């Protein structure tokens, strides 16, 4: 097996959605990591993607939200020098603020997970893929894979890759 | 699915939608924008007078100490619900027709929440000190009262605003990327730079799309919980009071249904002219309006059922205070509002259910305006007539709005349209990537 140093990123611009999916399937079958750039989601590729999920982020956000909001109610109840209208420790009237603050934390955790797992907000790190955006804007698809030259030559001979134009 | 088909190719669709921001230089946009800007100026003048002179500028009195401000608050927050409903419920239930209207409806939600959030602040005795509502340690050792419905409102509106903003923005990111590419191609470096920043480094890779789709679904689930809870919390602002006409367990479900009903009416009010003025006939079809009409019939009938149940409970409770309040409400000096509400909100769902209405957009537009009016009257009746006639007949007093009450109502509407027109100017009013996806799937 060749080392990763010999690998390069290859990019194919594809005209049709079907061709892009076929190429992605070929790469997936050979356990080669790839990405497909498109201007809308391609549902067919969902099965091939990594198992990254935002769910743990949301779970953590929910727990923090409940703890923080309940903690706030408790703190405002007993660590508070002045008691106006009676601030009992556990009160059903604390349910609405705890509920909505938990939702606030859940929302923020989805946003944080989206940015982190989606590799967003990295304005300072110039990415080569950004240069390919104009192809996608024109309604095409870009298939990208890290391959060594032998692998690249092999895929070039595959019928599924005939529709793609190497850029 | 035939009804969702468009005769435009994917690229034509994208070009048309991405260039909306340039087409809004049209005369109609400028006329509406100037009218909205004038009304907004009046609104801000009203706010300045309010902050300098206090709530005495309104027609409030000892008895009716909640009136237009709270009516406007509930009305605006209700209008916001349709956008969340379209984003969340229709996404979870995989209703493809939402793709054409969700962007505008979500923008409507955001602006409506912003308008709604201002009114509780205006209604504070010292609005300049609104930040005292935020629970934070101060050197006064005074905490916000977390059992108060005012603090509930603050937290609920903040959460609702943040959720709506995040949902709306996540949907916009792929479109900002497209706009960035277009601006680059068209040789407009400033626009390209702005759109690049706004797109947060989006590439459109399959991995990003997966995370995007998962985020949208998760936010939908959270939004469903919130869309029900926010208006329930708003309704408990009244229901936890012991006033006749307020102290009722029927309020939360009937407020939520009313919110969706009025929100969809506002969606129609905005989208029917938008469709013709912006040439969106290939994107927003009669099928979309028919779907909205059906949802309005259902939510309107729930509201009507809520009215009947409320009347039944007043009779069944045999409570003298409640019965007197109801008699005064329907025959007293504010009876015009009560009968206006009853006629508009009970009749319109019936009219909307007529088969021919779906083909007449003018009729739908007029009906949507009447629903907006009817739902505003409903909130006015609940807020004002209930406290006008409480348990102490000697204290009964009615409410007469002043010029400033009307300024705050129409000024906030002007402010709403002002921001909405700016949204049309700078952001595609229809989601480009969702339309392309829909076109491929259909």
PDB file of C-alpha atoms in Angstrom, chain A residues 14-162:
ATOM      1  CA  UNK A  14     -19.742  16.158 -13.800  1.00  0.00           C
ATOM      2  CA  UNK A  15     -22.746  17.336 -15.781  1.00  0.00           C
ATOM      3  CA  UNK A  16     -25.454  15.051 -14.425  1.00  0.00           C
ATOM      4  CA  UNK A  17     -26.535  14.061 -10.982  1.00  0.00           C
ATOM      5  CA  UNK A  18     -26.654  10.374 -11.978  1.00  0.00           C
ATOM      6  CA  UNK A  19     -23.014  10.429 -13.126  1.00  0.00           C
ATOM      7  CA  UNK A  20     -21.904  12.100  -9.896  1.00  0.00           C
ATOM      8  CA  UNK A  21     -23.700   9.467  -7.820  1.00  0.00           C
ATOM      9  CA  UNK A  22     -22.254   6.620  -9.887  1.00  0.00           C
ATOM     10  CA  UNK A  23     -18.718   7.948  -9.457  1.00  0.00           C
ATOM     11  CA  UNK A  24     -19.239   8.369  -5.740  1.00  0.00           C
ATOM     12  CA  UNK A  25     -20.489   4.797  -5.508  1.00  0.00           C
ATOM     13  CA  UNK A  26     -17.385   3.486  -7.279  1.00  0.00           C
ATOM     14  CA  UNK A  27     -15.138   5.328  -4.849  1.00  0.00           C
ATOM     15  CA  UNK A  28     -17.167   4.183  -1.874  1.00  0.00           C
ATOM     16  CA  UNK A  29     -16.990   0.538  -2.985  1.00  0.00           C
ATOM     17  CA  UNK A  30     -13.191   0.781  -2.914  1.00  0.00           C
ATOM     18  CA  UNK A  31     -13.245   2.464   0.519  1.00  0.00           C
ATOM     19  CA  UNK A  32     -11.782   5.676  -0.851  1.00  0.00           C
ATOM     20  CA  UNK A  33     -12.912   8.775   0.942  1.00  0.00           C
ATOM     21  CA  UNK A  34     -14.521  11.286  -1.371  1.00  0.00           C
ATOM     22  CA  UNK A  35     -16.714  14.326  -1.375  1.00  0.00           C
ATOM     23  CA  UNK A  36     -19.252  15.574  -3.878  1.00  0.00           C
ATOM     24  CA  UNK A  37     -19.930  19.290  -4.182  1.00  0.00           C
ATOM     25  CA  UNK A  38     -23.428  20.187  -5.295  1.00  0.00           C
ATOM     26  CA  UNK A  39     -25.830  23.108  -5.037  1.00  0.00           C
ATOM     27  CA  UNK A  40     -28.476  21.005  -3.334  1.00  0.00           C
ATOM     28  CA  UNK A  41     -28.377  17.810  -1.247  1.00  0.00           C
ATOM     29  CA  UNK A  42     -28.039  14.491  -3.055  1.00  0.00           C
ATOM     30  CA  UNK A  43     -30.061  12.033  -1.009  1.00  0.00           C
ATOM     31  CA  UNK A  44     -28.455   9.035  -2.743  1.00  0.00           C
ATOM     32  CA  UNK A  45     -25.122   9.803  -1.063  1.00  0.00           C
ATOM     33  CA  UNK A  46     -26.422   9.781   2.485  1.00  0.00           C
ATOM     34  CA  UNK A  47     -25.729   6.058   2.866  1.00  0.00           C
ATOM     35  CA  UNK A  48     -22.056   6.536   1.937  1.00  0.00           C
ATOM     36  CA  UNK A  49     -21.302   9.299   4.368  1.00  0.00           C
ATOM     37  CA  UNK A  50     -19.476   9.230   7.663  1.00  0.00           C
ATOM     38  CA  UNK A  51     -21.503   8.636  10.779  1.00  0.00           C
ATOM     39  CA  UNK A  52     -20.940  12.103  12.214  1.00  0.00           C
ATOM     40  CA  UNK A  53     -24.043  13.312  13.970  1.00  0.00           C
ATOM     41  CA  UNK A  54     -25.146  16.425  15.810  1.00  0.00           C
ATOM     42  CA  UNK A  55     -27.293  14.339  18.170  1.00  0.00           C
ATOM     43  CA  UNK A  56     -24.628  14.117  20.960  1.00  0.00           C
ATOM     44  CA  UNK A  57     -24.198  17.901  20.784  1.00  0.00           C
ATOM     45  CA  UNK A  58     -27.915  18.379  21.179  1.00  0.00           C
ATOM     46  CA  UNK A  59     -28.067  15.910  24.054  1.00  0.00           C
ATOM     47  CA  UNK A  60     -25.269  17.773  25.832  1.00  0.00           C
ATOM     48  CA  UNK A  61     -26.914  21.127  25.054  1.00  0.00           C
ATOM     49  CA  UNK A  62     -30.202  19.902  26.511  1.00  0.00           C
ATOM     50  CA  UNK A  63     -28.546  18.676  29.711  1.00  0.00           C
ATOM     51  CA  UNK A  64     -26.636  21.923  30.145  1.00  0.00           C
ATOM     52  CA  UNK A  65     -29.827  23.880  29.421  1.00  0.00           C
ATOM     53  CA  UNK A  66     -31.876  22.049  32.055  1.00  0.00           C
ATOM     54  CA  UNK A  67     -29.082  22.280  34.622  1.00  0.00           C
ATOM     55  CA  UNK A  68     -28.387  25.958  33.934  1.00  0.00           C
ATOM     56  CA  UNK A  69     -32.017  27.075  33.967  1.00  0.00           C
ATOM     57  CA  UNK A  70     -32.945  25.013  37.012  1.00  0.00           C
ATOM     58  CA  UNK A  71     -29.792  26.238  38.712  1.00  0.00           C
ATOM     59  CA  UNK A  72     -30.776  29.818  37.927  1.00  0.00           C
ATOM     60  CA  UNK A  73     -34.214  29.323  39.480  1.00  0.00           C
ATOM     61  CA  UNK A  74     -32.656  27.746  42.575  1.00  0.00           C
ATOM     62  CA  UNK A  75     -30.055  30.477  42.895  1.00  0.00           C
ATOM     63  CA  UNK A  76     -32.650  33.201  42.447  1.00  0.00           C
ATOM     64  CA  UNK A  77     -34.683  31.482  45.163  1.00  0.00           C
ATOM     65  CA  UNK A  78     -32.256  31.011  48.023  1.00  0.00           C
ATOM     66  CA  UNK A  79     -29.153  33.034  47.261  1.00  0.00           C
ATOM     67  CA  UNK A  80     -31.239  36.124  46.935  1.00  0.00           C
ATOM     68  CA  UNK A  81     -31.197  38.605  49.811  1.00  0.00           C
ATOM     69  CA  UNK A  82     -34.633  40.092  49.193  1.00  0.00           C
ATOM     70  CA  UNK A  83     -37.674  37.869  48.944  1.00  0.00           C
ATOM     71  CA  UNK A  84     -40.434  39.514  47.006  1.00  0.00           C
ATOM     72  CA  UNK A  85     -43.622  37.493  46.471  1.00  0.00           C
ATOM     73  CA  UNK A  86     -41.884  34.535  48.076  1.00  0.00           C
ATOM     74  CA  UNK A  87     -39.300  32.652  46.074  1.00  0.00           C
ATOM     75  CA  UNK A  88     -39.838  29.041  47.040  1.00  0.00           C
ATOM     76  CA  UNK A  89     -37.176  26.515  46.094  1.00  0.00           C
ATOM     77  CA  UNK A  90     -39.207  24.167  43.950  1.00  0.00           C
ATOM     78  CA  UNK A  91     -42.194  25.754  42.309  1.00  0.00           C
ATOM     79  CA  UNK A  92     -44.322  24.774  39.338  1.00  0.00           C
ATOM     80  CA  UNK A  93     -44.067  28.380  38.164  1.00  0.00           C
ATOM     81  CA  UNK A  94     -40.413  27.695  37.353  1.00  0.00           C
ATOM     82  CA  UNK A  95     -41.446  25.167  34.688  1.00  0.00           C
ATOM     83  CA  UNK A  96     -41.980  27.724  31.856  1.00  0.00           C
ATOM     84  CA  UNK A  97     -38.574  29.457  32.236  1.00  0.00           C
ATOM     85  CA  UNK A  98     -36.768  26.117  32.569  1.00  0.00           C
ATOM     86  CA  UNK A  99     -38.563  24.793  29.490  1.00  0.00           C
ATOM     87  CA  UNK A 100     -37.839  27.749  27.224  1.00  0.00           C
ATOM     88  CA  UNK A 101     -34.253  28.158  28.403  1.00  0.00           C
ATOM     89  CA  UNK A 102     -33.613  24.485  27.703  1.00  0.00           C
ATOM     90  CA  UNK A 103     -34.922  25.057  24.191  1.00  0.00           C
ATOM     91  CA  UNK A 104     -32.596  28.032  23.852  1.00  0.00           C
ATOM     92  CA  UNK A 105     -29.601  25.878  24.805  1.00  0.00           C
ATOM     93  CA  UNK A 106     -30.746  23.097  22.452  1.00  0.00           C
ATOM     94  CA  UNK A 107     -30.888  25.596  19.586  1.00  0.00           C
ATOM     95  CA  UNK A 108     -27.448  26.964  20.332  1.00  0.00           C
ATOM     96  CA  UNK A 109     -26.022  23.438  20.564  1.00  0.00           C
ATOM     97  CA  UNK A 110     -27.440  22.602  17.109  1.00  0.00           C
ATOM     98  CA  UNK A 111     -25.805  25.748  15.755  1.00  0.00           C
ATOM     99  CA  UNK A 112     -22.465  24.898  17.397  1.00  0.00           C
ATOM    100  CA  UNK A 113     -22.601  21.308  16.100  1.00  0.00           C
ATOM    101  CA  UNK A 114     -23.550  22.509  12.620  1.00  0.00           C
ATOM    102  CA  UNK A 115     -20.586  24.884  12.484  1.00  0.00           C
ATOM    103  CA  UNK A 116     -18.077  22.425  13.941  1.00  0.00           C
ATOM    104  CA  UNK A 117     -19.061  19.272  12.069  1.00  0.00           C
ATOM    105  CA  UNK A 118     -19.833  21.203   8.894  1.00  0.00           C
ATOM    106  CA  UNK A 119     -16.337  22.721   8.970  1.00  0.00           C
ATOM    107  CA  UNK A 120     -17.737  26.239   8.734  1.00  0.00           C
ATOM    108  CA  UNK A 121     -16.568  29.699   9.773  1.00  0.00           C
ATOM    109  CA  UNK A 122     -12.973  29.141   8.686  1.00  0.00           C
ATOM    110  CA  UNK A 123     -12.541  32.339   6.752  1.00  0.00           C
ATOM    111  CA  UNK A 124      -8.789  32.467   7.178  1.00  0.00           C
ATOM    112  CA  UNK A 125      -8.017  29.004   5.876  1.00  0.00           C
ATOM    113  CA  UNK A 126      -8.169  29.179   2.092  1.00  0.00           C
ATOM    114  CA  UNK A 127      -9.568  25.916   0.785  1.00  0.00           C
ATOM    115  CA  UNK A 128      -8.984  24.685  -2.717  1.00  0.00           C
ATOM    116  CA  UNK A 129     -12.613  23.536  -2.923  1.00  0.00           C
ATOM    117  CA  UNK A 130     -13.733  27.146  -2.737  1.00  0.00           C
ATOM    118  CA  UNK A 131     -12.231  27.676  -6.183  1.00  0.00           C
ATOM    119  CA  UNK A 132     -14.615  25.065  -7.545  1.00  0.00           C
ATOM    120  CA  UNK A 133     -17.757  26.869  -6.460  1.00  0.00           C
ATOM    121  CA  UNK A 134     -18.397  28.359  -9.881  1.00  0.00           C
ATOM    122  CA  UNK A 135     -18.879  24.883 -11.365  1.00  0.00           C
ATOM    123  CA  UNK A 136     -21.486  24.102  -8.767  1.00  0.00           C
ATOM    124  CA  UNK A 137     -23.193  27.461  -9.275  1.00  0.00           C
ATOM    125  CA  UNK A 138     -23.485  26.587 -12.963  1.00  0.00           C
ATOM    126  CA  UNK A 139     -25.518  23.523 -12.062  1.00  0.00           C
ATOM    127  CA  UNK A 140     -22.733  20.963 -12.275  1.00  0.00           C
ATOM    128  CA  UNK A 141     -21.312  18.600  -9.661  1.00  0.00           C
ATOM    129  CA  UNK A 142     -17.725  18.199  -8.511  1.00  0.00           C
ATOM    130  CA  UNK A 143     -16.477  14.811  -7.306  1.00  0.00           C
ATOM    131  CA  UNK A 144     -13.294  14.960  -5.250  1.00  0.00           C
ATOM    132  CA  UNK A 145     -11.129  12.092  -3.999  1.00  0.00           C
ATOM    133  CA  UNK A 146      -7.606  11.649  -2.633  1.00  0.00           C
ATOM    134  CA  UNK A 147      -5.896   9.098  -4.834  1.00  0.00           C
ATOM    135  CA  UNK A 148      -2.424   8.037  -5.787  1.00  0.00           C
ATOM    136  CA  UNK A 149      -1.572   8.256  -9.523  1.00  0.00           C
ATOM    137  CA  UNK A 150      -2.142   4.517 -10.120  1.00  0.00           C
ATOM    138  CA  UNK A 151      -5.573   4.642  -8.594  1.00  0.00           C
ATOM    139  CA  UNK A 152      -6.394   7.773 -10.568  1.00  0.00           C
ATOM    140  CA  UNK A 153      -5.369   6.052 -13.812  1.00  0.00           C
ATOM    141  CA  UNK A 154      -7.507   3.065 -12.880  1.00  0.00           C
ATOM    142  CA  UNK A 155     -10.590   5.186 -12.265  1.00  0.00           C
ATOM    143  CA  UNK A 156     -10.048   7.122 -15.478  1.00  0.00           C
ATOM    144  CA  UNK A 157     -10.549   3.859 -17.359  1.00  0.00           C
ATOM    145  CA  UNK A 158     -13.845   3.083 -15.577  1.00  0.00           C
ATOM    146  CA  UNK A 159     -16.979   3.723 -17.602  1.00  0.00           C
ATOM    147  CA  UNK A 160     -18.644   5.516 -14.691  1.00  0.00           C
ATOM    148  CA  UNK A 161     -15.874   8.128 -14.774  1.00  0.00           C
ATOM    149  CA  UNK A 162     -16.160   8.830 -18.500  1.00  0.00           C
TER     150      UNK A 162
END
